[in-house]
mmCIF file of C-alpha atoms and ligand atoms in Angstrom:
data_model
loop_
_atom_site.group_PDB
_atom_site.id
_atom_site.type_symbol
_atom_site.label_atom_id
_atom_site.label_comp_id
_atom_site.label_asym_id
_atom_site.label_seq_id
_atom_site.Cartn_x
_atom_site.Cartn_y
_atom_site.Cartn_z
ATOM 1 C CA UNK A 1 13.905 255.826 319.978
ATOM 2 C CA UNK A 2 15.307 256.934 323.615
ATOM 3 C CA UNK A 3 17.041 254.263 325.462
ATOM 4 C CA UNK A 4 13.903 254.642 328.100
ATOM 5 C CA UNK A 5 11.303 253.837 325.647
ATOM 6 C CA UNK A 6 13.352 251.331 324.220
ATOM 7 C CA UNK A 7 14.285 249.595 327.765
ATOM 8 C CA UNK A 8 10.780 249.493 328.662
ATOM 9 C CA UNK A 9 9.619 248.101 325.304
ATOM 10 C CA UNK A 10 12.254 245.532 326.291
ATOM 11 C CA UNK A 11 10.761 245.095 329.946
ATOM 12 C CA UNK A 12 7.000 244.285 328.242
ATOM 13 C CA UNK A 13 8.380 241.676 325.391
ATOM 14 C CA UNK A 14 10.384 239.763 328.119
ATOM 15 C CA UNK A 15 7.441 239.864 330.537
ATOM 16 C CA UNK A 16 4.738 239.087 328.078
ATOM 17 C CA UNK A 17 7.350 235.773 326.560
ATOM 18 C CA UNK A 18 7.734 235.027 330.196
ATOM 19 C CA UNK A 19 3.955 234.821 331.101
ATOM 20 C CA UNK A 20 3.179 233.344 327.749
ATOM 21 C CA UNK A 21 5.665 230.638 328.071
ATOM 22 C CA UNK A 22 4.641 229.875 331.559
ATOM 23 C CA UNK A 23 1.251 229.525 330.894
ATOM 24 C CA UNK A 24 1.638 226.627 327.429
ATOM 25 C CA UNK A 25 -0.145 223.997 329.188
ATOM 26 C CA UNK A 26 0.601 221.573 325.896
ATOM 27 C CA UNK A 27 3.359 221.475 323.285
ATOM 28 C CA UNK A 28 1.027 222.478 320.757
ATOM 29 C CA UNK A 29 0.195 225.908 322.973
ATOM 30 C CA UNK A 30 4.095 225.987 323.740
ATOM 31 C CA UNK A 31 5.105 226.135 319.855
ATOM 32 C CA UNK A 32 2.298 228.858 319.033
ATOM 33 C CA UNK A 33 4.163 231.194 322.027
ATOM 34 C CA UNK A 34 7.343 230.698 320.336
ATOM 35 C CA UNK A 35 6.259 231.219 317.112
ATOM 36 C CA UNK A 36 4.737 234.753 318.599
ATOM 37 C CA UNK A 37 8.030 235.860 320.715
ATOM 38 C CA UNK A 38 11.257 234.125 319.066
ATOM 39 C CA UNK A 39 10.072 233.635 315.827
ATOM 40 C CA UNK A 40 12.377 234.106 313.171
ATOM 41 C CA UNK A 41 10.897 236.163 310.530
ATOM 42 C CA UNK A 42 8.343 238.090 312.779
ATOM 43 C CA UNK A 43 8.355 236.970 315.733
ATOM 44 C CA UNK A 44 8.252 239.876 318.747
ATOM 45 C CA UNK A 45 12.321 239.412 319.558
ATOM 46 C CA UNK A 46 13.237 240.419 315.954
ATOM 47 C CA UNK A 47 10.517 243.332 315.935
ATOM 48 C CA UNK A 48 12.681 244.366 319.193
ATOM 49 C CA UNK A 49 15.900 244.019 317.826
ATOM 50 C CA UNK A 50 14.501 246.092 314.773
ATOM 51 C CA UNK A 51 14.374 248.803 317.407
ATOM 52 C CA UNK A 52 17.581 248.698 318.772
ATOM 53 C CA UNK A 53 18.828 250.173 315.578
ATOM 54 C CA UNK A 54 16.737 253.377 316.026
ATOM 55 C CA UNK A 55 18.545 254.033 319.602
ATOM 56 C CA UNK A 56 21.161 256.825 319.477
ATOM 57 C CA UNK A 57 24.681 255.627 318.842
ATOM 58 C CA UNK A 58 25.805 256.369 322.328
ATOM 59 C CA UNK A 59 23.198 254.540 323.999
ATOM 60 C CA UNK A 60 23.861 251.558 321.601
ATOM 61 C CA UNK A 61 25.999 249.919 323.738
ATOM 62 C CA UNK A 62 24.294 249.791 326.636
ATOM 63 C CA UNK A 63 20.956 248.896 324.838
ATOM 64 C CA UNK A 64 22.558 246.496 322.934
ATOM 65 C CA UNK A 65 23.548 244.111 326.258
ATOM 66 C CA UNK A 66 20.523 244.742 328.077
ATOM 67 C CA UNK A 67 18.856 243.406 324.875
ATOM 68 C CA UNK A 68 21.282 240.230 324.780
ATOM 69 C CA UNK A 69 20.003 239.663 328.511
ATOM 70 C CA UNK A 70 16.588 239.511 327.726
ATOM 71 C CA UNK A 71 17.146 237.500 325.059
ATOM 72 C CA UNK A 72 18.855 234.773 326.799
ATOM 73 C CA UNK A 73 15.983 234.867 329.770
ATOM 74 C CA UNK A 74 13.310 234.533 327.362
ATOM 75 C CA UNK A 75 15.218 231.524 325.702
ATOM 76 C CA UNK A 76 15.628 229.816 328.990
ATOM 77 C CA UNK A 77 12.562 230.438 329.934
ATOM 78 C CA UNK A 78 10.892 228.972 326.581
ATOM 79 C CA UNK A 79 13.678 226.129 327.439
ATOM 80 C CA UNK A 80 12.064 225.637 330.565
ATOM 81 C CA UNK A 81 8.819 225.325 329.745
ATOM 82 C CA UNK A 82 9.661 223.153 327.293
ATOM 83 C CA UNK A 83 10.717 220.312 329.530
ATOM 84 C CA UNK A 84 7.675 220.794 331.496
ATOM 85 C CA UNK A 85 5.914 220.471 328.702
ATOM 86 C CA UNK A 86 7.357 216.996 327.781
ATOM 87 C CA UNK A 87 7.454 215.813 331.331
ATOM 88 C CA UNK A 88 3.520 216.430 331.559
ATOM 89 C CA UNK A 89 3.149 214.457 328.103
ATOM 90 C CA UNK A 90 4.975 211.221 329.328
ATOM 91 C CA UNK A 91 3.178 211.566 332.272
ATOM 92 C CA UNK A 92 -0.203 211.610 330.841
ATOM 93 C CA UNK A 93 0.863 208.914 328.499
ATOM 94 C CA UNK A 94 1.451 206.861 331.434
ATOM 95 C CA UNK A 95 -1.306 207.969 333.103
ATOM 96 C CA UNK A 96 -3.792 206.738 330.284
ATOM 97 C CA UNK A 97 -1.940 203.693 329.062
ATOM 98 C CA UNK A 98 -0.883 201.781 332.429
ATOM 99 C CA UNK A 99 -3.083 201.333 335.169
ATOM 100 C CA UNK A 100 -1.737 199.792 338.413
ATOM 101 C CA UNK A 101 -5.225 198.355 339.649
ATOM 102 C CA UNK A 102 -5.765 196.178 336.300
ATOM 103 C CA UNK A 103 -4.595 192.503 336.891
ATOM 104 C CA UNK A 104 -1.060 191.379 335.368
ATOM 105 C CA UNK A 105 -1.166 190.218 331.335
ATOM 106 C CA UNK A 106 -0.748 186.111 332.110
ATOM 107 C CA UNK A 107 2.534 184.599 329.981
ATOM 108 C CA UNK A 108 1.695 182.107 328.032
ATOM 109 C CA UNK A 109 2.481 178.636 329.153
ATOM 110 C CA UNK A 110 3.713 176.215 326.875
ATOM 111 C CA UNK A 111 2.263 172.354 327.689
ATOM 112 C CA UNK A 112 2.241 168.918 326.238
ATOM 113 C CA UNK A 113 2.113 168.007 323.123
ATOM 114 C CA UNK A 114 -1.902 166.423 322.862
ATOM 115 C CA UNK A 115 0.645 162.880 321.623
ATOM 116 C CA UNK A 116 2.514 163.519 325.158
ATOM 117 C CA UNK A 117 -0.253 163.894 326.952
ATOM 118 C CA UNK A 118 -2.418 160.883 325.513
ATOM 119 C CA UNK A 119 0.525 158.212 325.965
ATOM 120 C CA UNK A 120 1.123 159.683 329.444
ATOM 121 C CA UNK A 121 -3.004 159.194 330.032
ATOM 122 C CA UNK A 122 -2.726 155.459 328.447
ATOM 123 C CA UNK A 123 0.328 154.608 330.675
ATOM 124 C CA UNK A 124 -1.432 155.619 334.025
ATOM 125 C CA UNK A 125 -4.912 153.513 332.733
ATOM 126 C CA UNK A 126 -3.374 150.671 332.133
ATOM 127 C CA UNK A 127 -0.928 150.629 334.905
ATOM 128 C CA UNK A 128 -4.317 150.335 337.313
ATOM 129 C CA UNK A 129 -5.297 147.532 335.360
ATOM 130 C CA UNK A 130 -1.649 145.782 336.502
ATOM 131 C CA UNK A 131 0.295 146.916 332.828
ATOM 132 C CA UNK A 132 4.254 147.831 333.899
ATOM 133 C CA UNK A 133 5.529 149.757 330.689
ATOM 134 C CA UNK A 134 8.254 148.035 328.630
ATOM 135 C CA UNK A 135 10.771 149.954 326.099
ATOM 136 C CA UNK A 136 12.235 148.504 323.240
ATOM 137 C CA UNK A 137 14.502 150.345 320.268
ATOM 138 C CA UNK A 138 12.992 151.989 317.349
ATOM 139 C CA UNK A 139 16.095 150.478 314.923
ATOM 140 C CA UNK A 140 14.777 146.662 314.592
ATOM 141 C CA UNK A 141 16.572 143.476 313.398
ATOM 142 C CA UNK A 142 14.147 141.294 311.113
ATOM 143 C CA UNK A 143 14.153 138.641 314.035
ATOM 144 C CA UNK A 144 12.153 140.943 316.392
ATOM 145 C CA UNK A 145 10.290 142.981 313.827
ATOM 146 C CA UNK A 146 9.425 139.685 311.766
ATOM 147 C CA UNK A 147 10.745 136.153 312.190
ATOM 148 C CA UNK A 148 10.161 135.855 316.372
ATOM 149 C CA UNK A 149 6.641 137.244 315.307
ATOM 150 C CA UNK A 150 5.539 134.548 312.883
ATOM 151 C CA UNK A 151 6.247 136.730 309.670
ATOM 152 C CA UNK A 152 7.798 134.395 307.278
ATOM 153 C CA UNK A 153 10.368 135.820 304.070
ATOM 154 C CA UNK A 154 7.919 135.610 302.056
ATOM 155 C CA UNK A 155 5.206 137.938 303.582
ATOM 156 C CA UNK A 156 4.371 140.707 301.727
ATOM 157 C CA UNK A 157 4.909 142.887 304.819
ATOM 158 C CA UNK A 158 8.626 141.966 304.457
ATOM 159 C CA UNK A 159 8.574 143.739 301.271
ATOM 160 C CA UNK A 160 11.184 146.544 301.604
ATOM 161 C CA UNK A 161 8.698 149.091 299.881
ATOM 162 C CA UNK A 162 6.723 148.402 302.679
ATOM 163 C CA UNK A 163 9.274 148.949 304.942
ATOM 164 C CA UNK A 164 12.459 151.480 306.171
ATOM 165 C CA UNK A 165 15.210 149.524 306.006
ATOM 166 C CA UNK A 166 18.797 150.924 307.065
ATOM 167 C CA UNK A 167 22.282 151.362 305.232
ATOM 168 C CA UNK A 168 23.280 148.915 302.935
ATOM 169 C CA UNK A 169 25.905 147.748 305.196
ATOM 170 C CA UNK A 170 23.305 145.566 307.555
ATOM 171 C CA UNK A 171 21.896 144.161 304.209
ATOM 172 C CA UNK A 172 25.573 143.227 303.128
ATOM 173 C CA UNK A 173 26.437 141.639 306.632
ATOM 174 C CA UNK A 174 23.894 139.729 306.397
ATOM 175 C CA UNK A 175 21.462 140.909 309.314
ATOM 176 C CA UNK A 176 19.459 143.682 307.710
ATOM 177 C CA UNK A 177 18.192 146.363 310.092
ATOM 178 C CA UNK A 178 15.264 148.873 309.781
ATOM 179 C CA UNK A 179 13.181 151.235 312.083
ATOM 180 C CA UNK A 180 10.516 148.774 313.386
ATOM 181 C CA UNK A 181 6.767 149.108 311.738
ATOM 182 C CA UNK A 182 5.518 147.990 314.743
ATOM 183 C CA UNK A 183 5.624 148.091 318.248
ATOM 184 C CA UNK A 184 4.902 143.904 318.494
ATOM 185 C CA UNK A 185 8.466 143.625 318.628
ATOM 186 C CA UNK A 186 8.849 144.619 322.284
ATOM 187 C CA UNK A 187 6.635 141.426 323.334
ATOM 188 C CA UNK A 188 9.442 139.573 321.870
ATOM 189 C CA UNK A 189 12.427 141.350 323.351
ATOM 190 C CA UNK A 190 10.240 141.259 326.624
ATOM 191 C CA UNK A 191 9.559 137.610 327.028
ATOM 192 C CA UNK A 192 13.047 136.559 325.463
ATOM 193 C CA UNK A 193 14.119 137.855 328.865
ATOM 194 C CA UNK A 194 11.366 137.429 331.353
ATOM 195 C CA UNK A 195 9.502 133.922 331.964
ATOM 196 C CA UNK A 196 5.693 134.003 332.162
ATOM 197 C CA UNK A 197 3.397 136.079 333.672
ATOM 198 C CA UNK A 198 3.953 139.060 331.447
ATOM 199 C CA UNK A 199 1.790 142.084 331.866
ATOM 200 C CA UNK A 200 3.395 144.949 329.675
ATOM 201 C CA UNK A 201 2.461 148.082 327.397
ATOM 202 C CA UNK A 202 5.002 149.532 324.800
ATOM 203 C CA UNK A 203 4.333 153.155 323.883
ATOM 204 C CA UNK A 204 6.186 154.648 321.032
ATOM 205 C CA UNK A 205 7.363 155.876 317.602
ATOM 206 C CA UNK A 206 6.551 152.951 314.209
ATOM 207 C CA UNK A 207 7.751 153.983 311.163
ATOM 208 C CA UNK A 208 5.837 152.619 307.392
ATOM 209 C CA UNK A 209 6.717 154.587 304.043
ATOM 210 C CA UNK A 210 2.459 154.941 303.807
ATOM 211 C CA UNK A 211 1.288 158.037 302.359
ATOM 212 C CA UNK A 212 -0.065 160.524 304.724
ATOM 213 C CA UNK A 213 -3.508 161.566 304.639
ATOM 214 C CA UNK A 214 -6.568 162.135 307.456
ATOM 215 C CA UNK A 215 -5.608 158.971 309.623
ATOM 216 C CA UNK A 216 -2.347 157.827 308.349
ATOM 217 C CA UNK A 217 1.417 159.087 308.833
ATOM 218 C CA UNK A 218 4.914 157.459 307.631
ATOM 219 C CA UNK A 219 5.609 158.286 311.597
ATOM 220 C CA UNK A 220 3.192 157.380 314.310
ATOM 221 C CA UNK A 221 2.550 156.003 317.883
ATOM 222 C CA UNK A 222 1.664 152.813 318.946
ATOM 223 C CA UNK A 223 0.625 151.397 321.957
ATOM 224 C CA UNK A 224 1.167 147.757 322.666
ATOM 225 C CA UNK A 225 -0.564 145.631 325.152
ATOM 226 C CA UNK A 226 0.721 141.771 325.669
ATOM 227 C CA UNK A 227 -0.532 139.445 329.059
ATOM 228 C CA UNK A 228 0.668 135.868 329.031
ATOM 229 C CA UNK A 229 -0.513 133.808 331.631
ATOM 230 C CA UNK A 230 -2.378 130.562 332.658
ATOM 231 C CA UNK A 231 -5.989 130.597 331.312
ATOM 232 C CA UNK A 232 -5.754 134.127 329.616
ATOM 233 C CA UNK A 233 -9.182 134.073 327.160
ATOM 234 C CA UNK A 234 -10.555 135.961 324.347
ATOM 235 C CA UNK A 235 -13.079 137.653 327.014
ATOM 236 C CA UNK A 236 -10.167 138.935 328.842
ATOM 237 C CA UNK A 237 -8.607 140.758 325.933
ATOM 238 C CA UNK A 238 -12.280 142.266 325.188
ATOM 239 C CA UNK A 239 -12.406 143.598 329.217
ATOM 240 C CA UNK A 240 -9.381 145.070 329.183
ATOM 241 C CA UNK A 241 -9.609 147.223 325.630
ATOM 242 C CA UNK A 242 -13.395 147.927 326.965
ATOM 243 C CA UNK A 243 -12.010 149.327 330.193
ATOM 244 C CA UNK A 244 -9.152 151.287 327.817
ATOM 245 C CA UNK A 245 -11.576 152.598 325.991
ATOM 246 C CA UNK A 246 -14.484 153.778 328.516
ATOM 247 C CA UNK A 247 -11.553 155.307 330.658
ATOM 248 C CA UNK A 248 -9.373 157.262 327.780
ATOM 249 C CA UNK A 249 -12.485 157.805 325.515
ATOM 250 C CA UNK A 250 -15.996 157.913 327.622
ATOM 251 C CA UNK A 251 -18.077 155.874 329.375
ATOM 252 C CA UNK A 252 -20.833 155.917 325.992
ATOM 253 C CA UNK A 253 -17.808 154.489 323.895
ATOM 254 C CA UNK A 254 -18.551 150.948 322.483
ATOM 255 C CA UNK A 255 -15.922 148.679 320.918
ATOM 256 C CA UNK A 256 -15.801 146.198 318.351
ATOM 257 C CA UNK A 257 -14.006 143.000 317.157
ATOM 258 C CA UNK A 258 -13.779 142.112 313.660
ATOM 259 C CA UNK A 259 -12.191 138.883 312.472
ATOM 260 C CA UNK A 260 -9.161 139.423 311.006
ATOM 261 C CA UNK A 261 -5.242 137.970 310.339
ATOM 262 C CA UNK A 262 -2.193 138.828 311.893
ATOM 263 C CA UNK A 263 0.519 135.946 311.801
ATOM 264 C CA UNK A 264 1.685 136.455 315.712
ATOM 265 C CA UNK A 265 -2.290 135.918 317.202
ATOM 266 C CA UNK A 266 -4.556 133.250 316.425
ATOM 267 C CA UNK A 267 -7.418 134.303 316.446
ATOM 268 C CA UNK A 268 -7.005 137.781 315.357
ATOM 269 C CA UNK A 269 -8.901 140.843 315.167
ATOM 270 C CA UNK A 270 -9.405 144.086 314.117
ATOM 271 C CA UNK A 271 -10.074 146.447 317.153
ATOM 272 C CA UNK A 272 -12.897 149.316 316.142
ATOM 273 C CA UNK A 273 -14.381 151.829 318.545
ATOM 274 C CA UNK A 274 -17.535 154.221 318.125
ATOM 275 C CA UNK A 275 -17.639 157.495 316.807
ATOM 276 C CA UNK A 276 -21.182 159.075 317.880
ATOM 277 C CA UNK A 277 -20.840 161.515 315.114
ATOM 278 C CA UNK A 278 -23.016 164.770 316.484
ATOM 279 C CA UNK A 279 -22.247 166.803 312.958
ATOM 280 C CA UNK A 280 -23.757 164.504 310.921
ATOM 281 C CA UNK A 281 -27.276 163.788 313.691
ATOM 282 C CA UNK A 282 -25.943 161.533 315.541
ATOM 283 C CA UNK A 283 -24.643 159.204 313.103
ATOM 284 C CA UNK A 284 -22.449 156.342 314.960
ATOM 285 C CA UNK A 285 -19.138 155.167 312.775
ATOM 286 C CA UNK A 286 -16.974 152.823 313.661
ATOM 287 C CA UNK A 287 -13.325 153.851 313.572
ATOM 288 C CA UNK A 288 -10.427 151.205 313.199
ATOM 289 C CA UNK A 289 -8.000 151.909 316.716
ATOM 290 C CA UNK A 290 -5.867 148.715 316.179
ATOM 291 C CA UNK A 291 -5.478 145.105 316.067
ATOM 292 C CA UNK A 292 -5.448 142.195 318.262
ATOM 293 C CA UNK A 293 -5.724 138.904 319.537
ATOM 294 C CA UNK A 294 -4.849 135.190 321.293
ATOM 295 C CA UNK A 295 -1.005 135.336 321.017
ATOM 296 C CA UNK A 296 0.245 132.315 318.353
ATOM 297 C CA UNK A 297 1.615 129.376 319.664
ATOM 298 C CA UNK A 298 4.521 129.385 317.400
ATOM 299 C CA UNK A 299 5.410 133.063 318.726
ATOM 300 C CA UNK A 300 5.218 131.174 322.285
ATOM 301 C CA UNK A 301 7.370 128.435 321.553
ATOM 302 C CA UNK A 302 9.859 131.344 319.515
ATOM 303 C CA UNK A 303 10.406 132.918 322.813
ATOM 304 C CA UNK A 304 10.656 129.683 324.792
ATOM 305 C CA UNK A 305 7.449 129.700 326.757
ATOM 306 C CA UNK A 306 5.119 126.585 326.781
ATOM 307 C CA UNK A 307 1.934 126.824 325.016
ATOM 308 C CA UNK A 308 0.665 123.676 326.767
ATOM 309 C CA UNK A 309 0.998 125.838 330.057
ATOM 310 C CA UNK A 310 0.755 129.746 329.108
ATOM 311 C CA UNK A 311 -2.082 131.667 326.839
ATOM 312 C CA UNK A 312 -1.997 135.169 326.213
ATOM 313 C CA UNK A 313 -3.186 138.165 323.971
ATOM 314 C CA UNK A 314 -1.438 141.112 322.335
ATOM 315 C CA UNK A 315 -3.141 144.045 320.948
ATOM 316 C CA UNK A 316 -1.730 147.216 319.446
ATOM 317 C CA UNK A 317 -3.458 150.930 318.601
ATOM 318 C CA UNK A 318 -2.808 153.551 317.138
ATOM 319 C CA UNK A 319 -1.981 156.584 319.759
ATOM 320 C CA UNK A 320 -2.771 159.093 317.142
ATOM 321 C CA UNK A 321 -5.967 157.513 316.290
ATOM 322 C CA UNK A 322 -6.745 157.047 319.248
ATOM 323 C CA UNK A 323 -6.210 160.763 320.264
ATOM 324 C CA UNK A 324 -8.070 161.994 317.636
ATOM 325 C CA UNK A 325 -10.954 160.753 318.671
ATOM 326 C CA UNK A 326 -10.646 161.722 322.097
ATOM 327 C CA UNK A 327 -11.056 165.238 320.820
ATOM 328 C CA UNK A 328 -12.948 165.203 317.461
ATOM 329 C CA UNK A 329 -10.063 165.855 315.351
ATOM 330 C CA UNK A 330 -11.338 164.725 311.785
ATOM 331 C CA UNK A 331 -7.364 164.858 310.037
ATOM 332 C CA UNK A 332 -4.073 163.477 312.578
ATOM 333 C CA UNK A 333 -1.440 165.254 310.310
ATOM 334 C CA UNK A 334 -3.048 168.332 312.675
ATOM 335 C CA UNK A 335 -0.934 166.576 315.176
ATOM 336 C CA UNK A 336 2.469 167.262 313.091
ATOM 337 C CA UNK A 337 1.913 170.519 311.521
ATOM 338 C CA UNK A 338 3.658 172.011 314.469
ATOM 339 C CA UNK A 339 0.889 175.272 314.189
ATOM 340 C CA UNK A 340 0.800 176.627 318.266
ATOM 341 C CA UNK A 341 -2.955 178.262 317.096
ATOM 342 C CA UNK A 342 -4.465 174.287 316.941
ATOM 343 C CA UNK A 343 -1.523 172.850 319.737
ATOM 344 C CA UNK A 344 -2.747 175.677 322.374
ATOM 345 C CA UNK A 345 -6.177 173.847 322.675
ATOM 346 C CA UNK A 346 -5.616 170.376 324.393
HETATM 347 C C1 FA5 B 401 -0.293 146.229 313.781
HETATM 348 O O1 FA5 B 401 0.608 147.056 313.684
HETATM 349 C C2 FA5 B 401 -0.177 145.092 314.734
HETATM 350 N N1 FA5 B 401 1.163 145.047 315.258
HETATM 351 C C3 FA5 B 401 -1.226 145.235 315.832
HETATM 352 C C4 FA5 B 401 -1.336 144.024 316.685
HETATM 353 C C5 FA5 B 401 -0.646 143.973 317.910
HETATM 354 C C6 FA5 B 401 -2.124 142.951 316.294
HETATM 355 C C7 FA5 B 401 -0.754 142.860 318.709
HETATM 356 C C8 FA5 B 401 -2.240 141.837 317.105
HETATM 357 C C9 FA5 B 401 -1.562 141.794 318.299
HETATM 358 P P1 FA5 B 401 -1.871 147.418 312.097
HETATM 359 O O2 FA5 B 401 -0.912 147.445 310.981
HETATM 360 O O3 FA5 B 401 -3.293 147.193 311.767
HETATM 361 O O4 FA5 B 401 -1.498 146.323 313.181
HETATM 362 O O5 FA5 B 401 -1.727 148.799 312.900
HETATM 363 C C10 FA5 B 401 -2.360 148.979 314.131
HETATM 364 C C11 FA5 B 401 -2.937 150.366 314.236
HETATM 365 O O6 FA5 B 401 -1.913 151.344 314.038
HETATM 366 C C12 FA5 B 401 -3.973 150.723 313.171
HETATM 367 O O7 FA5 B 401 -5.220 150.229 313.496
HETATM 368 C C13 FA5 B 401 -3.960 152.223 313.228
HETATM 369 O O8 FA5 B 401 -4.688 152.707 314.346
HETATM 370 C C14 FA5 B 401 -2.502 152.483 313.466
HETATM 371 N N2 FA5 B 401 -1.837 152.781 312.195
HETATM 372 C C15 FA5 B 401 -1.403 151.929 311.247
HETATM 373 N N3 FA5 B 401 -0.785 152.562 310.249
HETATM 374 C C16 FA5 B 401 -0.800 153.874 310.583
HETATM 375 C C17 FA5 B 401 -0.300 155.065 309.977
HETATM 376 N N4 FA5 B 401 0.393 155.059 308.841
HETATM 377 N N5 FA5 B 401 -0.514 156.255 310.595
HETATM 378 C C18 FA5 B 401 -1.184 156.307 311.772
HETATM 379 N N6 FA5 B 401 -1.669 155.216 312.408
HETATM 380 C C19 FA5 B 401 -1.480 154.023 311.827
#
């Protein structure tokens, strides 16, 4: 072949790679054009270089760079292209996945726990009715957990299998200590120190080895409520769990007393509230919330105050209870399972 002929083939492969590169509009296009020009078996290069061989030997040098030149022009140029190529992808990709216009995903806030949340509800009712909130500590001595509250030795509740007492150590000293079973003992701490009237709630953490199932837990809430004053009835304690309830639970909610025993109030009861069951048409159960009553004389006198002068009543409820049926959760270990899916809700 004459170095003409051969120059010009030259001049047509690099023009036709040129065009075909310029005009890929996709990678897939891109790879068929370099499969067709550079490939390496038959692409249209090699067929080219094939040629060279067939120029005369004195023309082979010169033929020889021109072809090098052409090669490296086509490579750039399939180079080239090739970047375009990939910048046009990333910008479709954007172009299809984000749109400026659509509103922002929202992060999901975390928020109380539903527990939080109910004792923070309780605290603000009863502080309209006049109730300033009282702490007391969660590791008890008998006196406060028992004695002060009318619990003699002998009461089964005493039992230590009914009970979480601490380190031998307290036992061996001779003043046993265990995490309290109830919140009651804060109305003793509280009116050790303060003299009559007493208007106070206790919110927090009780501890009882019971076995958990749908409304028990060896961990739970209680809320305490304890008013000593002159001529504090019976009918006062009823108003002011009515009001509780109607406020935390719904103006339809109904409560009931039951007679029961607890050795710090005399008379006792057992505090129930209504459940209008809509699942099973419109059933109404009674749920036990807590108990309650006329505070004891003898837990009076134990603090100091005069029972000739002062009355008063005490009650104490279950906060998980309580929440539960605030929003028609049938099982309050739900509360401690710790899964976001059922916390997200409240
Ligand atoms: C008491 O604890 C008394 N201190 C209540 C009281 C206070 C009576 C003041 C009189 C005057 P009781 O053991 O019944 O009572 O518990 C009160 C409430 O706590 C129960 O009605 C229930 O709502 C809740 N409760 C009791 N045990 C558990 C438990 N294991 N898990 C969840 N809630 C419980």
């Amino acid at each position: 072949m004459a170095l003409a002929e051969f120059l010009a083939e030259l001049e047509r492969f690099q023009a036709a790679a040129a065009e075909a590169f310029g005009a890929a509009a996709d990678a897939l296009a891109l790879e068929a054009a370099r499969i067709e020009f550079l490939g390496a078996k038959s692409g249209r290069l090699r067929a080219v270089q094939k040629q060279l061989g067939s120029v005369p030997g004195s023309d082979k040098p010169a033929a020889g760079k021109r072809f090098n030149d052409a090669k490296t022009v086509v490579e750039s140029a399939f180079a080239a292209a090739g970047q375009r190529v990939a910048a046009g992808a990333a910008q479709g990709a954007l172009a299809t996945t984000f749109d400026p216009t659509l509103p922002g995903v929202r992060p999901r806030l975390g928020h109380l726990h539903p527990l939080t949340q109910t004792i923070e509800e309780l605290k603000d009712i009863m502080g309209r009715l006049g109730f300033t909130v009282a702490a007391g500590p969660e590791i008890e001595d008998e006196r406060h957990n028992f004695e002060a509250l009318n619990i003699p030795p002998s009461h089964p509740a005493r039992d230590p299998l009914e009970n979480f007492y601490l380190a031998a150590a307290g036992v061996a000293a001779g003043a046993p200590l265990l995490l309290r079973s109830q919140t009651s003992t804060v109305q003793i701490r509280v009116m050790e120190k303060t003299p009559p009237p007493v208007r106070i709630i206790s919110l927090g953490r009780v501890y009882r080895p019971d076995t958990a199932d749908a409304t028990h837990y060896p961990m739970f809430h209680q809320i305490e409520g304890l008013l000593v004053d002159r001529h504090v009835t019976m009918a006062d304690l009823k108003s002011v769990l009515r009001l509780f309830a109607s406020s935390f639970l719904g103006s339809d909610v109904h409560i009931r007393f039951r007679p029961s025993f607890f050795p710090f109030t005399e008379p006792s009861v057992e505090v129930d509230m209504s459940w209008h069951d809509t699942k099973q048409s419109g059933t109404t159960r009674w749920i036990e919330m807590g108990g309650a009553g006329m505070v004891d004389p003898r837990v009076l006198e134990a603090v100091g105050y005069d029972p000739e002068e002062v009355t008063g009543f005490a009650f104490g409820l279950g906060v998980e209870r309580v929440c539960a049926r605030r929003h028609g959760v049938t099982d309050i270990r739900e509360f401690y399972r710790n899964d976001v899916r059922f916390l997200h809700q409240f």
